Coordinates of C-alpha atoms in Angstrom, one line a residue:
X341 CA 105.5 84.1 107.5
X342 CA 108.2 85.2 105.0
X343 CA 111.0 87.7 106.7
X344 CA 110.1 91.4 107.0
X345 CA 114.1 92.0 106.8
X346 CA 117.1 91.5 104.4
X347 CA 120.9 90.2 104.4
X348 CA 121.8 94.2 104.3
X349 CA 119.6 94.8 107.1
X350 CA 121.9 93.1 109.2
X351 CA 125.4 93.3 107.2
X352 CA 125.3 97.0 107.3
X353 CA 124.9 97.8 110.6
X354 CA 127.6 95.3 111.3
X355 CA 130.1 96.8 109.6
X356 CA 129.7 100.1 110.6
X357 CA 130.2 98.7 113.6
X358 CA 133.0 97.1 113.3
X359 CA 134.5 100.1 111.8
X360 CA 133.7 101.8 114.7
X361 CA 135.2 99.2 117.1
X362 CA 138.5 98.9 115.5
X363 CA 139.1 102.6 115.6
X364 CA 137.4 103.3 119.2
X365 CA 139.6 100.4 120.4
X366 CA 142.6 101.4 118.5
X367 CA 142.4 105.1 120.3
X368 CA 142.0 103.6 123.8
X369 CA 144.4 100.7 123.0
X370 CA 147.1 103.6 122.6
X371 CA 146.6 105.4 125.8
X372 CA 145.2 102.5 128.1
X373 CA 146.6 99.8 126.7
X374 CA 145.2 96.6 124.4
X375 CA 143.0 94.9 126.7
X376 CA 141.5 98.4 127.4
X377 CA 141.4 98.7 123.5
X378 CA 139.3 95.4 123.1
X379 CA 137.0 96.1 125.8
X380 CA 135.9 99.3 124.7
X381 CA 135.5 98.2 121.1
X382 CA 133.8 95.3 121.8
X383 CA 131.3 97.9 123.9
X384 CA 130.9 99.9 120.6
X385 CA 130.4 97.1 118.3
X386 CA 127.6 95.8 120.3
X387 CA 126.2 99.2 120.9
X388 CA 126.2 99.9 117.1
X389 CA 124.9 96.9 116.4
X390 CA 121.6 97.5 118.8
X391 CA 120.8 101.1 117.8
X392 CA 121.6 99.6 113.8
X393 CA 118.8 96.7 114.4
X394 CA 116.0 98.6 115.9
X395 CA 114.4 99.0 112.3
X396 CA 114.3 95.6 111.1
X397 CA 114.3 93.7 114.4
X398 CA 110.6 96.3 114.8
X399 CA 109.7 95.3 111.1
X400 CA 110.4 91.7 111.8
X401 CA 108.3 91.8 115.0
X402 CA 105.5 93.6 113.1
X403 CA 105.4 91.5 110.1
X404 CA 105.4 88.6 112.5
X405 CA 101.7 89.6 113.9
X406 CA 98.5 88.2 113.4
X407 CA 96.3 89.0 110.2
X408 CA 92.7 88.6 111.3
X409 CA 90.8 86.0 108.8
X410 CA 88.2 89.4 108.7
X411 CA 91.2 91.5 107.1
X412 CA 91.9 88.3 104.4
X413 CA 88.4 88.5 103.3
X414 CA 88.5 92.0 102.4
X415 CA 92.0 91.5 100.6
X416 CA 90.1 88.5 98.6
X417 CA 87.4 90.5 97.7
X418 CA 89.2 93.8 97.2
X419 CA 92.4 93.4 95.9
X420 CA 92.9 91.3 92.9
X421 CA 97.1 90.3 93.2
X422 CA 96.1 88.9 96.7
X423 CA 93.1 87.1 95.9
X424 CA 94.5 85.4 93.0
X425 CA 98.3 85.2 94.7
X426 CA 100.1 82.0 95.8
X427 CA 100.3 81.1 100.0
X428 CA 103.5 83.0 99.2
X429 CA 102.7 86.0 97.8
X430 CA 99.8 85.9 99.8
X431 CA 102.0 86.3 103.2
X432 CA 104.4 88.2 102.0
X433 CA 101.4 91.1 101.2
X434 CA 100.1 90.2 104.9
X435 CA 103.6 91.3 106.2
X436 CA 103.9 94.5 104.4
X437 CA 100.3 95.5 105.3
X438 CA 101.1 94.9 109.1
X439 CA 104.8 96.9 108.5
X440 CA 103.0 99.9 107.3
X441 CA 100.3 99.6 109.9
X442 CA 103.2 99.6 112.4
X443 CA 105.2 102.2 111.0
X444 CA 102.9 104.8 109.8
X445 CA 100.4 107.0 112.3
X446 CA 97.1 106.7 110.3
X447 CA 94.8 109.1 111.9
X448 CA 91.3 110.9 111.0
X449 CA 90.7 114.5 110.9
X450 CA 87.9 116.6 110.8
X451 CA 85.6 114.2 112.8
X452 CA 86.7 111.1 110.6
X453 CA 85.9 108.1 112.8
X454 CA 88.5 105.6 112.1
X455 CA 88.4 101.8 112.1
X456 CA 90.7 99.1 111.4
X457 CA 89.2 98.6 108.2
X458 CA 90.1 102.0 106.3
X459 CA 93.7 101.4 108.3
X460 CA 93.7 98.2 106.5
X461 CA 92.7 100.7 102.7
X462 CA 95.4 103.0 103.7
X463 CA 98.0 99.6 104.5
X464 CA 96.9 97.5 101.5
X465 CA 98.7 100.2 99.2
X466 CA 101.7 99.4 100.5
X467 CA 101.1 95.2 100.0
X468 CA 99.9 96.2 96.5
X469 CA 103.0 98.5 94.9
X470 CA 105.4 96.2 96.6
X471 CA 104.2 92.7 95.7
X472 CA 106.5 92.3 93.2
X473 CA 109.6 93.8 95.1
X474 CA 110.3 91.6 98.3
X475 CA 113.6 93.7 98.5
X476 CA 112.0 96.9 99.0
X477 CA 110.8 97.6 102.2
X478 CA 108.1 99.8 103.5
X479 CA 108.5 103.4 103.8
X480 CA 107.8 104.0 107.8
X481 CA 107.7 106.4 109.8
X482 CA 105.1 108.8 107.7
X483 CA 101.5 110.4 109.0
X484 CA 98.7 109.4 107.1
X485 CA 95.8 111.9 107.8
X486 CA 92.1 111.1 106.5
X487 CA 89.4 114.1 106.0
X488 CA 85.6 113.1 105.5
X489 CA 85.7 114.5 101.7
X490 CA 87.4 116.6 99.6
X491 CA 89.9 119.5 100.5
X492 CA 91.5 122.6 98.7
X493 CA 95.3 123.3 98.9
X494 CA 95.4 124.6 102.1
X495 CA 93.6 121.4 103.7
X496 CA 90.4 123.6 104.3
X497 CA 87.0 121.1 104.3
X498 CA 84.8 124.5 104.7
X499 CA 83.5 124.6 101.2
X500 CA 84.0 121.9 98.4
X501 CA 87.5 121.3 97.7
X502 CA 89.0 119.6 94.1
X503 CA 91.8 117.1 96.5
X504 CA 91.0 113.7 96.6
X505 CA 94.8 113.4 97.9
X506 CA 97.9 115.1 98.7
X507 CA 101.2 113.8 99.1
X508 CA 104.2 115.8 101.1
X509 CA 107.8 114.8 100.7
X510 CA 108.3 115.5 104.4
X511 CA 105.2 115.8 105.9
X512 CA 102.1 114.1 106.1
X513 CA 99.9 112.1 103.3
X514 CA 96.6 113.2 103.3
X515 CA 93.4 111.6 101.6
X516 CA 90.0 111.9 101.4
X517 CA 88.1 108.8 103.3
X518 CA 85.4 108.5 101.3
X519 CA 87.6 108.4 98.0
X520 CA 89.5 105.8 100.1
X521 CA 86.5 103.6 100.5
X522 CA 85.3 104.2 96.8
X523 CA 89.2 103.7 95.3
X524 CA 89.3 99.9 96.7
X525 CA 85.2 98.9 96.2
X526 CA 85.3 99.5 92.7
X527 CA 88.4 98.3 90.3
X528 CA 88.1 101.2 87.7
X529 CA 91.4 103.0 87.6
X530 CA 90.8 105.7 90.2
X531 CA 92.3 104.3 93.7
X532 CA 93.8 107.6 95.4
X533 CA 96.0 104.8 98.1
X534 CA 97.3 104.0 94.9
X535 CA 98.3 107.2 93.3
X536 CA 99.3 108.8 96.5
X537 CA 101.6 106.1 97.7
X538 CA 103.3 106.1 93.9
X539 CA 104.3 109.6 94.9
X540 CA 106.0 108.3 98.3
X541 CA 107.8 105.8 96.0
X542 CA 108.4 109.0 93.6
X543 CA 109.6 111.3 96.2
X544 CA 113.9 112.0 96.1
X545 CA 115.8 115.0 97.6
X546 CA 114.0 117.3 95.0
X547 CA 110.4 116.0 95.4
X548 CA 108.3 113.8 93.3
X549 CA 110.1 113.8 89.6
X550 CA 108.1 110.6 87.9
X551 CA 111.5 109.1 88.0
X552 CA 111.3 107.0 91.4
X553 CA 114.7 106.4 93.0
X554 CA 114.4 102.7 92.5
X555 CA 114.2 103.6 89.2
X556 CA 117.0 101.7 87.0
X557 CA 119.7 104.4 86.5
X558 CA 120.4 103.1 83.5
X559 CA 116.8 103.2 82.4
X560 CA 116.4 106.3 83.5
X561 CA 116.7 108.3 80.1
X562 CA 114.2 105.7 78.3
X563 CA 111.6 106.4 81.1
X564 CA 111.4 109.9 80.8
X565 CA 111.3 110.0 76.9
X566 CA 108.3 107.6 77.7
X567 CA 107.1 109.8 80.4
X568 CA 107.0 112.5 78.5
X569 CA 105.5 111.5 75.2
X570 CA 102.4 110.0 77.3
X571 CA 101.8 113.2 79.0
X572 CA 101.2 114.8 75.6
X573 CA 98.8 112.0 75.1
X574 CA 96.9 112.4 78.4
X575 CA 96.7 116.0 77.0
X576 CA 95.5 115.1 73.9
X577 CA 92.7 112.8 75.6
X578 CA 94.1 109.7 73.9
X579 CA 94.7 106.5 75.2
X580 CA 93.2 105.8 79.2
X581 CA 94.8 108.2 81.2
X582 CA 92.8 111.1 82.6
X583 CA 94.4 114.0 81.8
X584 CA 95.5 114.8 85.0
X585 CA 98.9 112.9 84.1
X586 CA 99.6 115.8 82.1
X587 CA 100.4 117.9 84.7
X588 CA 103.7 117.0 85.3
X589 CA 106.3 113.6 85.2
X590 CA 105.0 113.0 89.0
X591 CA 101.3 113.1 87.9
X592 CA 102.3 110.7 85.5
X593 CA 103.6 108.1 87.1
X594 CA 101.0 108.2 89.7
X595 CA 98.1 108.2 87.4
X596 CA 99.7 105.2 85.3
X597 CA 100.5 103.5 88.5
X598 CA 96.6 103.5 89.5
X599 CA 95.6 102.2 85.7
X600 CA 98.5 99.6 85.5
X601 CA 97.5 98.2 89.5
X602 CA 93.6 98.4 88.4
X603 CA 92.9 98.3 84.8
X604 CA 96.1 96.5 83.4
X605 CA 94.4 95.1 80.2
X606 CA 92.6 98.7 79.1
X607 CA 96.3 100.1 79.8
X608 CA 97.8 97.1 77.5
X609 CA 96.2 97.4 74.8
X610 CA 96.6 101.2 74.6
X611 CA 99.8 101.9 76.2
X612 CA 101.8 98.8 75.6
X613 CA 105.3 100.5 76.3
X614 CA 104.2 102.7 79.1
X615 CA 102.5 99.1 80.7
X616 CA 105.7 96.9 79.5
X617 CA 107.7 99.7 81.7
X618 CA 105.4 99.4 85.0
X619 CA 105.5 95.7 84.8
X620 CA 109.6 96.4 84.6
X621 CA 109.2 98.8 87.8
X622 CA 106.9 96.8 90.1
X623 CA 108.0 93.4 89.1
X624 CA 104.5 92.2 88.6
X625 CA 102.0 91.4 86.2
X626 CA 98.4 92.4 87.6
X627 CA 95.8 89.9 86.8
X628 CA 93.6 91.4 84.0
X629 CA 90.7 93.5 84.9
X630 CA 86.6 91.6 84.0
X631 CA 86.1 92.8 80.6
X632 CA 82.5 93.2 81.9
X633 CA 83.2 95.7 84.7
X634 CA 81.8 99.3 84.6
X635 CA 84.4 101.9 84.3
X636 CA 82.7 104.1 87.3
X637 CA 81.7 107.5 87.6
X638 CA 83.8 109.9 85.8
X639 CA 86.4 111.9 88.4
X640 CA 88.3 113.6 85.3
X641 CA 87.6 116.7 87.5
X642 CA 89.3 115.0 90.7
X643 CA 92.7 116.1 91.7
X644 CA 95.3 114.3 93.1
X645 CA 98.6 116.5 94.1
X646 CA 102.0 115.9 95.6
X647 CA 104.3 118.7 96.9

């Protein structure tokens, strides 16, 4: 099982300990005297280095956990990077999938009844957008709610709602199970796990932008010329991105994400920049699409938001 943590997992918290140390001691050294001075910072730098630890020693423990044989079948039949990945890759994906399983609350609404499996859907986005990244880590600590269908802006299931998804930058992600189920059974473009989790990715201290903040900063001018001239396509109907990704940079990049992840060859041939840019971004080159497989019902009409 490949490690759920990095070198700066551990280096950081150490030296803010250590910082801390050598100033706690040096205060108490001055009044109390040196010994007193080393004994207190020694007590700091090992109580930094504890609370400092708790997220990757729990991500460590998590991504150490067992990944039922029933849970690699659906991956092989589900999600292409995995089934056609190396014993590497392949346990690297298993380790984010049981990180985000650990460190989000996934939870149905509305009479939802939830089973490992659609916790596994909700997880496998996660082991998908980060196969390509193994310095990236998970994004914990976020709610993901599930409603039977669709919902309107206000998460009301009353009457027919146009939300397939909606993505918060502080509060919960929310998805529609059945679109959950559909998104992974049917490799046409439209995965809402997908799109929704590019807008996690997306979010900074402004919202979602379509510039994620592992964006390249020195890319970041290219990207949103690119961005921006392929949101007046989408508009335009040309090329393979439903129009929704004219609706803003974050649309954008959410939409493209789901296209690049599922239909990499459509989005090749008619986007090669926007698909050479992804490929920069993820790190990954997802195995082509069947050119025999049906593009499935249209959802031109289906919204997925972010706020």
């Amino acid at each position: 099982m490949p490690s759920a943590t990095k070198p700066s997992d551990w280096l950081l918290p150490a030296l803010w300990s250590a910082m801390g140390a050598a100033l706690a001691g040096a205060l108490v050294a001055r009044s109390a005297g040196a010994m007193a001075g080393v004994l207190v910072g020694a007590g700091v730098f090992v109580l930094g280095m504890l609370l400092g630890l708790r997220g990757p020693m729990r991500r460590a423990r998590a991504a150490s956990g067992d990944f039922p044989e029933a849970w690699r079948a659906w991956a092989e039949a589900h999600v292409p990077l995995y089934a056609r990945g190396s014993d590497e890759e392949r346990a690297l994906f298993e380790a984010r999938v049981l990180v985000a399983l650990d460190g989000w609350s996934i939870e149905g609404v509305d009479g939802v009844e939830m089973t490992d499996e659609l916790r596994l859907m909700v997880a496998s986005g996660a082991g998908v957008l980060l196969w390509g990244r193994p310095e990236w880590d998970v994004p914990t600590g976020r709610s993901m709610l599930l409603y039977p269908g669709t919902f309107d802006d206000e998460f009301g299931t009353e009457d027919a709602g146009s939300f397939d998804g909606m993505a918060h930058a502080q509060g919960p992600v929310l998805f529609s199970a059945p679109a959950v189920r559909s998104g992974w059974a049917r490799q046409n473009g439209y995965n809402v796990v997908l799109h929704e989790l590019a807008h996690v990715f997306d979010f900074g201290p402004d919202g979602a932008d379509g510039a994620p903040s592992f964006l390249d900063a020195r890319s970041a001018d290219a990207w949103q010329d690119l961005v921006h001239r392929e949101m007046r396509r989408a508009a335009r109907g040309d090329g393979v991105l439903r129009a929704y990704a004219a609706t803003n940079p974050a649309e954008l990049f959410a939409v493209s994400t789901e296209v690049f992840f599922e239909r990499p060859a459509r989005l090749r041939q008619h986007h090669p920049e926007l698909f050479e840019a992804l490929r920069a971004v993820y790190n990954v080159t997802p195995p082509d699409e069947a050119p025999s497989q049906p593009s499935g019902e249209s959802l031109m009409s289906r919204r997925w938001d972010s706020t």
